[in-house]
C-alpha positions as protocol buffer text, in pm:
chain_id: "A"
residue {
  index: 1
  type: SER
  ca { x: -173 y: -37 z: 1200 }
}
residue {
  index: 2
  type: PRO
  ca { x: -433 y: 122 z: 1373 }
}
residue {
  index: 3
  type: ASP
  ca { x: -506 y: -212 z: 1592 }
}
residue {
  index: 4
  type: PRO
  ca { x: -257 y: -308 z: 1823 }
}
residue {
  index: 5
  type: GLN
  ca { x: -192 y: -646 z: 1719 }
}
residue {
  index: 6
  type: GLU
  ca { x: 59 y: -913 z: 1813 }
}
residue {
  index: 7
  type: ASN
  ca { x: 220 y: -896 z: 1462 }
}
residue {
  index: 8
  type: SER
  ca { x: 244 y: -525 z: 1387 }
}
residue {
  index: 9
  type: VAL
  ca { x: 330 y: -178 z: 1563 }
}
residue {
  index: 10
  type: TRP
  ca { x: 41 y: 32 z: 1656 }
}
residue {
  index: 11
  type: ILE
  ca { x: -6 y: 386 z: 1541 }
}
residue {
  index: 12
  type: HIS
  ca { x: -278 y: 597 z: 1639 }
}
residue {
  index: 13
  type: GLN
  ca { x: -411 y: 655 z: 1305 }
}
residue {
  index: 14
  type: ASP
  ca { x: -622 y: 470 z: 1029 }
}
residue {
  index: 15
  type: ALA
  ca { x: -373 y: 382 z: 817 }
}
residue {
  index: 16
  type: TRP
  ca { x: -192 y: 48 z: 753 }
}
residue {
  index: 17
  type: PHE
  ca { x: 197 y: 57 z: 637 }
}
residue {
  index: 18
  type: TYR
  ca { x: 337 y: -264 z: 482 }
}
residue {
  index: 19
  type: TRP
  ca { x: 707 y: -364 z: 372 }
}
residue {
  index: 20
  type: ALA
  ca { x: 701 y: -620 z: 116 }
}
residue {
  index: 21
  type: ASN
  ca { x: 940 y: -857 z: -56 }
}
residue {
  index: 22
  type: PHE
  ca { x: 806 y: -1041 z: -397 }
}
residue {
  index: 23
  type: ASP
  ca { x: 990 y: -1281 z: -596 }
}
residue {
  index: 24
  type: HIS
  ca { x: 1010 y: -1260 z: -980 }
}
residue {
  index: 25
  type: GLY
  ca { x: 635 y: -1390 z: -1132 }
}
residue {
  index: 26
  type: ASN
  ca { x: 473 y: -1366 z: -751 }
}
residue {
  index: 27
  type: SER
  ca { x: 117 y: -1169 z: -753 }
}
residue {
  index: 28
  type: LYS
  ca { x: -124 y: -1065 z: -499 }
}
residue {
  index: 29
  type: LYS
  ca { x: -437 y: -894 z: -518 }
}
residue {
  index: 30
  type: TYR
  ca { x: -391 y: -625 z: -233 }
}
residue {
  index: 31
  type: LYS
  ca { x: -757 y: -524 z: -61 }
}
residue {
  index: 32
  type: ILE
  ca { x: -773 y: -171 z: 75 }
}
residue {
  index: 33
  type: ASN
  ca { x: -821 y: -189 z: 443 }
}
residue {
  index: 34
  type: LYS
  ca { x: -1100 y: 72 z: 484 }
}
residue {
  index: 35
  type: GLU
  ca { x: -1329 y: 231 z: 299 }
}
residue {
  index: 36
  type: GLY
  ca { x: -1231 y: 601 z: 244 }
}
residue {
  index: 37
  type: ASN
  ca { x: -856 y: 473 z: 210 }
}
residue {
  index: 38
  type: GLY
  ca { x: -601 y: 496 z: -52 }
}
residue {
  index: 39
  type: VAL
  ca { x: -296 y: 327 z: -131 }
}
residue {
  index: 40
  type: TYR
  ca { x: 51 y: 496 z: -217 }
}
residue {
  index: 41
  type: LEU
  ca { x: 334 y: 284 z: -323 }
}
residue {
  index: 42
  type: PHE
  ca { x: 684 y: 316 z: -345 }
}
residue {
  index: 43
  type: VAL
  ca { x: 902 y: 60 z: -530 }
}
residue {
  index: 44
  type: ILE
  ca { x: 1253 y: 64 z: -321 }
}
residue {
  index: 45
  type: SER
  ca { x: 1383 y: -201 z: -563 }
}
residue {
  index: 46
  type: GLY
  ca { x: 1313 y: -393 z: -889 }
}
residue {
  index: 47
  type: LYS
  ca { x: 990 y: -384 z: -1103 }
}
residue {
  index: 48
  type: ILE
  ca { x: 613 y: -417 z: -1071 }
}
residue {
  index: 49
  type: LYS
  ca { x: 337 y: -374 z: -1239 }
}
residue {
  index: 50
  type: ILE
  ca { x: 17 y: -274 z: -1097 }
}
residue {
  index: 51
  type: GLY
  ca { x: -317 y: -299 z: -1400 }
}
residue {
  index: 52
  type: ASP
  ca { x: -136 y: -115 z: -1706 }
}
residue {
  index: 53
  type: GLN
  ca { x: 135 y: 89 z: -1498 }
}
residue {
  index: 54
  type: ILE
  ca { x: 504 y: -79 z: -1453 }
}
residue {
  index: 55
  type: LEU
  ca { x: 671 y: 63 z: -1167 }
}
residue {
  index: 56
  type: GLU
  ca { x: 1058 y: 52 z: -1148 }
}
residue {
  index: 57
  type: SER
  ca { x: 1298 y: 156 z: -851 }
}
residue {
  index: 58
  type: ARG
  ca { x: 1191 y: 461 z: -676 }
}
residue {
  index: 59
  type: ASP
  ca { x: 857 y: 483 z: -880 }
}
residue {
  index: 60
  type: ALA
  ca { x: 556 y: 538 z: -710 }
}
residue {
  index: 61
  type: LEU
  ca { x: 201 y: 513 z: -765 }
}
residue {
  index: 62
  type: GLY
  ca { x: -115 y: 611 z: -589 }
}
residue {
  index: 63
  type: VAL
  ca { x: -396 y: 397 z: -617 }
}
residue {
  index: 64
  type: TRP
  ca { x: -759 y: 543 z: -474 }
}
residue {
  index: 65
  type: ASP
  ca { x: -1163 y: 486 z: -576 }
}
residue {
  index: 66
  type: THR
  ca { x: -1100 y: 100 z: -573 }
}
residue {
  index: 67
  type: GLU
  ca { x: -1162 y: -204 z: -325 }
}
residue {
  index: 68
  type: ASP
  ca { x: -874 y: -363 z: -445 }
}
residue {
  index: 69
  type: PHE
  ca { x: -564 y: -426 z: -697 }
}
residue {
  index: 70
  type: THR
  ca { x: -312 y: -682 z: -816 }
}
residue {
  index: 71
  type: ILE
  ca { x: 45 y: -644 z: -747 }
}
residue {
  index: 72
  type: GLU
  ca { x: 246 y: -874 z: -986 }
}
residue {
  index: 73
  type: ALA
  ca { x: 639 y: -870 z: -950 }
}
residue {
  index: 74
  type: ILE
  ca { x: 829 y: -877 z: -1310 }
}
residue {
  index: 75
  type: ASP
  ca { x: 1151 y: -883 z: -1099 }
}
residue {
  index: 76
  type: ASN
  ca { x: 1285 y: -985 z: -758 }
}
residue {
  index: 77
  type: SER
  ca { x: 1132 y: -636 z: -598 }
}
residue {
  index: 78
  type: GLU
  ca { x: 1097 y: -478 z: -294 }
}
residue {
  index: 79
  type: PHE
  ca { x: 786 y: -221 z: -220 }
}
residue {
  index: 80
  type: LEU
  ca { x: 626 y: -30 z: 46 }
}
residue {
  index: 81
  type: ILE
  ca { x: 306 y: 18 z: 94 }
}
residue {
  index: 82
  type: MET
  ca { x: 132 y: 284 z: 246 }
}
residue {
  index: 83
  type: ASP
  ca { x: -312 y: 268 z: 308 }
}
residue {
  index: 84
  type: ILE
  ca { x: -424 y: 582 z: 396 }
}
residue {
  index: 85
  type: PRO
  ca { x: -704 y: 782 z: 465 }
}
residue {
  index: 86
  type: MET
  ca { x: -764 y: 999 z: 118 }
}
residue {
  index: 87
  type: GLU
  ca { x: -933 y: 1296 z: 312 }
}
residue {
  index: 88
  type: ILE
  ca { x: -811 y: 1477 z: 620 }
}
residue {
  index: 89
  type: PRO
  ca { x: -1088 y: 1486 z: 887 }
}
residue {
  index: 90
  type: SER
  ca { x: -1249 y: 1792 z: 1026 }
}
residue {
  index: 91
  type: PHE
  ca { x: -1218 y: 1897 z: 1386 }
}
residue {
  index: 92
  type: GLU
  ca { x: -1493 y: 2108 z: 1522 }
}
residue {
  index: 93
  type: PRO
  ca { x: -1389 y: 2393 z: 1771 }
}
């Protein structure tokens, strides 16, 4: 995360990375951490559902222009969430 918290690894970016393991039937609402960010979600194993999309092992999905979304495990699943800025910051010379 961009904040050096007790239970996180600090990176110098406005980005958060999560590794999740959900048991079959588990669901959770994910709230995007910062306005202007989006999420890239990669399924390592198992099967999950986001909205009407079903993702299986090695599938990925981008989610943006929303504050939150629900992740539902159809099977026991392991996945990576990358909560990242959707625009590259401009740099003034």
